[in-house]
PDB file of C-alpha atoms in Angstrom:
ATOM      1  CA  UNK A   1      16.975   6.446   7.083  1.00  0.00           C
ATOM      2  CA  UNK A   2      14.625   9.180   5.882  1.00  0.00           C
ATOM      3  CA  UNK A   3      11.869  11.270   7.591  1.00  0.00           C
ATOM      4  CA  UNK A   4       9.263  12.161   5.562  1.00  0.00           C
ATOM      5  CA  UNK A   5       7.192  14.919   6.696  1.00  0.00           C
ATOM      6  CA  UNK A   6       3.433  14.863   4.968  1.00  0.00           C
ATOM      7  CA  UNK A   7       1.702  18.332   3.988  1.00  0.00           C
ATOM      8  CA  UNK A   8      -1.802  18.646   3.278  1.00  0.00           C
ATOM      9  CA  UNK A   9      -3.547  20.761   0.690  1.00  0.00           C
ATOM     10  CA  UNK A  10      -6.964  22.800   2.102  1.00  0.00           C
ATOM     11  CA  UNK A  11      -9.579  20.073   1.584  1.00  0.00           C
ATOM     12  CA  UNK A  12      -6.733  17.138   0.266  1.00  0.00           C
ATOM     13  CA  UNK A  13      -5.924  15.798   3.871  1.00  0.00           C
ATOM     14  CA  UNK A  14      -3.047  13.069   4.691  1.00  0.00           C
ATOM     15  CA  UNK A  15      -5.426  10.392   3.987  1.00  0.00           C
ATOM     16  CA  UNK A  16      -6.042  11.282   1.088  1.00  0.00           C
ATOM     17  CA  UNK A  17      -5.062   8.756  -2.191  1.00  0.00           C
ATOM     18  CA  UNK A  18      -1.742  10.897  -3.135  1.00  0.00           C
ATOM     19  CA  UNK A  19      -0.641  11.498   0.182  1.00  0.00           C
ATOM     20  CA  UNK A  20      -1.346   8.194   1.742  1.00  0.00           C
ATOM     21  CA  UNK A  21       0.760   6.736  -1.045  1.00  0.00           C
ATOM     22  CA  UNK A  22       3.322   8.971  -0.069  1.00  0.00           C
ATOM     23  CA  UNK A  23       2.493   7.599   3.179  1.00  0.00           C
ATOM     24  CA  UNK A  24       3.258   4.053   2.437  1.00  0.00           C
ATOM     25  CA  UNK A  25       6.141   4.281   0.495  1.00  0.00           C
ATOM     26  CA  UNK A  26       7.832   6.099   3.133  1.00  0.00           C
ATOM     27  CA  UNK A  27       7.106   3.365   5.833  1.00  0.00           C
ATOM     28  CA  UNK A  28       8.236   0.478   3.134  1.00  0.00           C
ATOM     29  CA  UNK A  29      10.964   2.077   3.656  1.00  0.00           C
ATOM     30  CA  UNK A  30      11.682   2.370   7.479  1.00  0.00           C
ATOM     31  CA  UNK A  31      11.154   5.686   7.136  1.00  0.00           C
ATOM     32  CA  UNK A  32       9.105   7.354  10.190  1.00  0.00           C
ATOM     33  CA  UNK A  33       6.157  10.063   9.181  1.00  0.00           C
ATOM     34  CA  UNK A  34       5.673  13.343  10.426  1.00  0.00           C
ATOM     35  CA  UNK A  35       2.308  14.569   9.345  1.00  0.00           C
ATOM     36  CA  UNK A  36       1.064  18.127   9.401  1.00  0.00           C
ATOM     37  CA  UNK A  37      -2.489  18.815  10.399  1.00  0.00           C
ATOM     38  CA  UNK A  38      -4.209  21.890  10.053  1.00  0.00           C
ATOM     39  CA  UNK A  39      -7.485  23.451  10.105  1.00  0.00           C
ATOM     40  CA  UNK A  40      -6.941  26.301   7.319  1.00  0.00           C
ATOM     41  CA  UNK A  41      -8.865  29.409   8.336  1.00  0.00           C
ATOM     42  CA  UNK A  42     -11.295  31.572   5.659  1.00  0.00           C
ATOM     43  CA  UNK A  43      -9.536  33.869   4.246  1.00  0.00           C
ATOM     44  CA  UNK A  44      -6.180  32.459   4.244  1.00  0.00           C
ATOM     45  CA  UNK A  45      -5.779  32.797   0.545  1.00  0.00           C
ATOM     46  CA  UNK A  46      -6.526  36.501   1.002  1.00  0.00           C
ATOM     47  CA  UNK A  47      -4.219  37.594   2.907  1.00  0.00           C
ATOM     48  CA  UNK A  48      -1.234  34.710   1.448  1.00  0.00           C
ATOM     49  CA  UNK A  49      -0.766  31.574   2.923  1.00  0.00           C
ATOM     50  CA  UNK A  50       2.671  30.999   2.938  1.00  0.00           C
ATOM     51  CA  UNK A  51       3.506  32.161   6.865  1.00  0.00           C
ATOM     52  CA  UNK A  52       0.484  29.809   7.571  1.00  0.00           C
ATOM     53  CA  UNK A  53       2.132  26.539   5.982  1.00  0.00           C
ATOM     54  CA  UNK A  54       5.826  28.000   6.995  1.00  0.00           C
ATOM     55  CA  UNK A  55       4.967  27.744  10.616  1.00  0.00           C
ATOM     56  CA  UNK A  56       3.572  24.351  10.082  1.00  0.00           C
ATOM     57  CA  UNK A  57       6.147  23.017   8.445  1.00  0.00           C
ATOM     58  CA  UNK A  58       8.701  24.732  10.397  1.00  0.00           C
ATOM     59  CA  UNK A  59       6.996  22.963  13.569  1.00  0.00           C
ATOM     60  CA  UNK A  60       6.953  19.337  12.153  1.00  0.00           C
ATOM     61  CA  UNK A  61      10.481  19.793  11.257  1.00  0.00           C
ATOM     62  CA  UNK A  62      11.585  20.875  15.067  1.00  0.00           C
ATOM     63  CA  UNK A  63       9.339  17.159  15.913  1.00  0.00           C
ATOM     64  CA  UNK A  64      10.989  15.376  13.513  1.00  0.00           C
ATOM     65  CA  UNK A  65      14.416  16.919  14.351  1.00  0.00           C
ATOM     66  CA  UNK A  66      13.955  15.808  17.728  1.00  0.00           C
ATOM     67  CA  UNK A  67      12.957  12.018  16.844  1.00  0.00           C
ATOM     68  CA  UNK A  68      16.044  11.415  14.146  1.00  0.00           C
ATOM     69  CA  UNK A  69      18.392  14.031  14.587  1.00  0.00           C
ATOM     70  CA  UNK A  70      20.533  13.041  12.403  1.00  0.00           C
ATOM     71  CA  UNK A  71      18.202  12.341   9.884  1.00  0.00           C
ATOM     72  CA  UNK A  72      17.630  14.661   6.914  1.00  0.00           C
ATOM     73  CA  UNK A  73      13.518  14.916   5.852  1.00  0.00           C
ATOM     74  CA  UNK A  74      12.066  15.072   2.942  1.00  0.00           C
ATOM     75  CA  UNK A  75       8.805  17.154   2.309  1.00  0.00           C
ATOM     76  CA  UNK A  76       5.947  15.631   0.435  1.00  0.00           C
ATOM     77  CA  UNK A  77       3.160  18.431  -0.241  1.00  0.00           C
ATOM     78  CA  UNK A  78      -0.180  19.153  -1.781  1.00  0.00           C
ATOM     79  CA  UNK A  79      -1.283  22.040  -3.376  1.00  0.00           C
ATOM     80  CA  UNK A  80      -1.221  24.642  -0.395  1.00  0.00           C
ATOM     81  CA  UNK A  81       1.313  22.601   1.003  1.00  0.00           C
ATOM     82  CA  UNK A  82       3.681  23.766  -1.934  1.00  0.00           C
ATOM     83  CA  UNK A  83       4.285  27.030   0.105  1.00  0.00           C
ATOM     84  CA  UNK A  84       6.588  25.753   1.552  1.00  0.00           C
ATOM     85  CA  UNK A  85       8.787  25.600  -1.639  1.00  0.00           C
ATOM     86  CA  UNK A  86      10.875  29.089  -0.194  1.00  0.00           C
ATOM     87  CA  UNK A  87      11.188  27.303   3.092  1.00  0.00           C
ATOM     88  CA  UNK A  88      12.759  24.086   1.622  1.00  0.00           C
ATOM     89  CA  UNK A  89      14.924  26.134  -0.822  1.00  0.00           C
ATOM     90  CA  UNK A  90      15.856  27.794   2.306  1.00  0.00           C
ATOM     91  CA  UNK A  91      16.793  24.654   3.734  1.00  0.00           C
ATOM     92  CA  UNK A  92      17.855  22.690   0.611  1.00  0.00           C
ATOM     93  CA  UNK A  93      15.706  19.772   1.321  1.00  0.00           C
ATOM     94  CA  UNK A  94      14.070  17.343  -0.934  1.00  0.00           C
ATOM     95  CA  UNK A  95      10.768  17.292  -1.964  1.00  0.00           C
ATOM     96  CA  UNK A  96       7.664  15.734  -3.638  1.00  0.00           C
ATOM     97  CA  UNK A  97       5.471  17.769  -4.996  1.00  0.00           C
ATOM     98  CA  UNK A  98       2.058  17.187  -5.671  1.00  0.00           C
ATOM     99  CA  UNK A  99       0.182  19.137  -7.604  1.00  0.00           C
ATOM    100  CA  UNK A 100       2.125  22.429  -7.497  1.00  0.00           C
ATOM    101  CA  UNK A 101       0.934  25.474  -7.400  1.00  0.00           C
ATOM    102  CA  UNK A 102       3.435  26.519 -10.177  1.00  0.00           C
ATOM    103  CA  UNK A 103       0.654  29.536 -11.249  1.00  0.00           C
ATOM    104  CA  UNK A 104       2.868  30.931  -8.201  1.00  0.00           C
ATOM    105  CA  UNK A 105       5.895  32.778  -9.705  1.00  0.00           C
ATOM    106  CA  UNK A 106       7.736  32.397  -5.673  1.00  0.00           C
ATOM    107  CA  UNK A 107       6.777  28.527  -5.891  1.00  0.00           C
ATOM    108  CA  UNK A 108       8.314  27.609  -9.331  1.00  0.00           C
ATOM    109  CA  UNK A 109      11.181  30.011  -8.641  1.00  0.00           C
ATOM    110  CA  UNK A 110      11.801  28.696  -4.908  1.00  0.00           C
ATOM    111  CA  UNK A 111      11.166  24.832  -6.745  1.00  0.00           C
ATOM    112  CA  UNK A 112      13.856  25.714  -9.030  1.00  0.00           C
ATOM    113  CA  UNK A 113      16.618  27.192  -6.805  1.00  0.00           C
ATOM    114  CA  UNK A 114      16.383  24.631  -4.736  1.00  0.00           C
ATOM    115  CA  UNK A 115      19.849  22.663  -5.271  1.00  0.00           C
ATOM    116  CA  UNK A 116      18.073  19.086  -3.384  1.00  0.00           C
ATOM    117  CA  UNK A 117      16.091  16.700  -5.361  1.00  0.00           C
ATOM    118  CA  UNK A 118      12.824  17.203  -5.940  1.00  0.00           C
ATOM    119  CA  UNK A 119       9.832  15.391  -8.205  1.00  0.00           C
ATOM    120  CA  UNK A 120       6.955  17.393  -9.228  1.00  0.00           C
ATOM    121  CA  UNK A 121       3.429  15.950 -10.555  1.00  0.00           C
ATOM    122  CA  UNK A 122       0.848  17.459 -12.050  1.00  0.00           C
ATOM    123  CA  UNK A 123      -1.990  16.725 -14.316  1.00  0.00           C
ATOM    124  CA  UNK A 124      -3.029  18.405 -17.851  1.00  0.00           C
ATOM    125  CA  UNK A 125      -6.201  19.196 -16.597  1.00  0.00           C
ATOM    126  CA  UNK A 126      -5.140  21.424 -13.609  1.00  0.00           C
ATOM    127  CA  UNK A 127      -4.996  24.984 -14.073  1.00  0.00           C
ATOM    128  CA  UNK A 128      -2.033  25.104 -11.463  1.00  0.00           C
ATOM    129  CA  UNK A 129      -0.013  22.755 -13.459  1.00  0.00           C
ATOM    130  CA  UNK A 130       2.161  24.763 -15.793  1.00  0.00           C
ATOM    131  CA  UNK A 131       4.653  21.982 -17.936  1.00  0.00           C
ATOM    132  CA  UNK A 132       6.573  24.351 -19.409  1.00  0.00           C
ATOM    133  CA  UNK A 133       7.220  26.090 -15.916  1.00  0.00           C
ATOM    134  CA  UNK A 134       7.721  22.013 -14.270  1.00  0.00           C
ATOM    135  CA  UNK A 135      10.148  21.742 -16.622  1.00  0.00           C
ATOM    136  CA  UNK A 136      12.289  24.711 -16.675  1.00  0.00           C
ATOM    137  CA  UNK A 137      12.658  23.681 -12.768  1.00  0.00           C
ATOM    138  CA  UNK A 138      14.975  20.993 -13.768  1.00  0.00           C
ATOM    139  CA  UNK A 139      13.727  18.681 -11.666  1.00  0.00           C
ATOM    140  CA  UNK A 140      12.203  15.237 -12.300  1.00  0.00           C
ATOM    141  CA  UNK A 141       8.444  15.825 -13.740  1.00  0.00           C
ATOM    142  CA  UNK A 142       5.682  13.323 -13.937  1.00  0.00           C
ATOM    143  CA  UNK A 143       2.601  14.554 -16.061  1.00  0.00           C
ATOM    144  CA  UNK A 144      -0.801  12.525 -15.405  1.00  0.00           C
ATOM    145  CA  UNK A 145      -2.206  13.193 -18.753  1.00  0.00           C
ATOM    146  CA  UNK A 146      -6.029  15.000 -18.528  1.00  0.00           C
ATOM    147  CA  UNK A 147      -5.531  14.792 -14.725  1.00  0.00           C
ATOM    148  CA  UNK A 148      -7.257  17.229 -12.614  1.00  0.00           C
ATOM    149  CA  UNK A 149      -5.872  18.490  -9.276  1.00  0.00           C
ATOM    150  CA  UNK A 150      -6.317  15.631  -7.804  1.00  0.00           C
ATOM    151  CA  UNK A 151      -4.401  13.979 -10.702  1.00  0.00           C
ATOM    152  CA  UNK A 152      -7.980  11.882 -11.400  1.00  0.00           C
ATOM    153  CA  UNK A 153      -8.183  12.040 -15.154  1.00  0.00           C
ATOM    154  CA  UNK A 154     -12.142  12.132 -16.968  1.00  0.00           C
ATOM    155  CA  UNK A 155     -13.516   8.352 -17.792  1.00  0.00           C
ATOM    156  CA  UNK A 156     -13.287   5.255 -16.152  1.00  0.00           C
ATOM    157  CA  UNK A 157     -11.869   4.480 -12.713  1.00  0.00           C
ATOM    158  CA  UNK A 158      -9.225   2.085 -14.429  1.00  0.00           C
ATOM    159  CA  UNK A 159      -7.405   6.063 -15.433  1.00  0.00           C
ATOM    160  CA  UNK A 160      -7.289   6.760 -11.909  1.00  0.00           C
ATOM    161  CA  UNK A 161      -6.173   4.001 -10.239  1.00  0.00           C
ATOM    162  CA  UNK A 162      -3.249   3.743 -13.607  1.00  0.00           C
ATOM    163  CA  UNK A 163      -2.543   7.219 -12.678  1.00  0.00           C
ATOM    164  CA  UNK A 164      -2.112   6.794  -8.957  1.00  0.00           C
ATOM    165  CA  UNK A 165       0.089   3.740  -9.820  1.00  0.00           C
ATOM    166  CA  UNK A 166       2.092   6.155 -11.914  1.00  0.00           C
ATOM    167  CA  UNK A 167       2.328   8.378  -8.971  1.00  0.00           C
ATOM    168  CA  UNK A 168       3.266   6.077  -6.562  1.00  0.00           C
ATOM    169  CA  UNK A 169       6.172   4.679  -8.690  1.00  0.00           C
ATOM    170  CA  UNK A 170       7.687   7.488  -9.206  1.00  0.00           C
ATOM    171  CA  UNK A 171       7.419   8.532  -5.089  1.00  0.00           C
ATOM    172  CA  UNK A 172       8.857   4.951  -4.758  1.00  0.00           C
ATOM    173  CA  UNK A 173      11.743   5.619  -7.513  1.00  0.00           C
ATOM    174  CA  UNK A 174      12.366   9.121  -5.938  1.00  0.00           C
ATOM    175  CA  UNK A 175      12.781   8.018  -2.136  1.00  0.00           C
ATOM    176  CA  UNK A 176      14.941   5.181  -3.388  1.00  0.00           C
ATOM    177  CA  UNK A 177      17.309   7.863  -4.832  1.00  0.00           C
ATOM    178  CA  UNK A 178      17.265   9.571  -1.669  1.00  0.00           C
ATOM    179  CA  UNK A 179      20.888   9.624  -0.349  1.00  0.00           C
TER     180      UNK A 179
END
């Protein structure tokens, strides 16, 4: 059985396409969902927000913990919710990452030290998304071509909804691998 605990980006909430894929393909599974909510406060990105989204994280992992002990989670994050890339290399836990911040040297390093499994996406057209960087991670790398941070690439909604089927796929493919 897997946990699957759901991170947010600042303005990309759990409901959100990506994430509510996530969402699904963890409970096709049998999986049960921890989701982290947060209201992110101005600034945050000021004064670095990875202590923010380690307590978070750190506090869905004590719920889930206490729901399936014996159950190891998997992190799926957005954007900000790739800070906690040190805290799951800390914790060699797997991970889907969506859109990471790999413009972060501590991300991409943390991502790639990390001995567990993890899939990054990113898109072409997101300033955050570095291939060269998702690939020296050695982990498995879906690129939406053109996407933007959201992974929506320009032109007609038949490239999104492709794109998010690409996504969710390869969530599907990854969890499957899952130990």
């Amino acid at each position: 059985m897997i946990v699957g605990v759901i991170v947010p980006g600042i303005g990309y909430g759990p409901q959100a396409p990506l994430l509510d894929l996530a969402r699904k393909a963890l409970c096709d599974r049998g999986a049960s969902v921890e989701t982290v909510k947060w209201t992110v406060p101005s600034g945050l990105l000021d004064v670095g927000p990875e202590p923010f989204v380690r307590v978070h994280i750190s506090a869905a992992l004590h719920r889930s913990a206490s729901a399936a002990p014996a159950v190891r989670p998997v992190i799926i994050a957005k954007s900000l919710g790739t800070y906690a890339a040190m805290l799951t290399a800390e914790r060699q836990l797997p991970a889907i990452w969506l859109t990471p911040l790999l413009h972060i040297e501590a991300i991409a390093e943390a991502i790639g030290r990390n001995p567990a499994p993890a899939l990054l996406v990113g898109g072409t057209g997101d300033r955050s998304w570095l291939p060269d960087i998702a690939a020296a991670t050695s982990k498995r790398v879906v690129t939406i071509a053109d996407g933007d941070h959201g992974l929506r690439p320009p032109g007609p909604l038949r490239a999104y909804t492709q794109a998010l089927g690409d996504v969710g796929t390869a969530i599907e493919e990854f969890l499957s691998a899952l130990p």
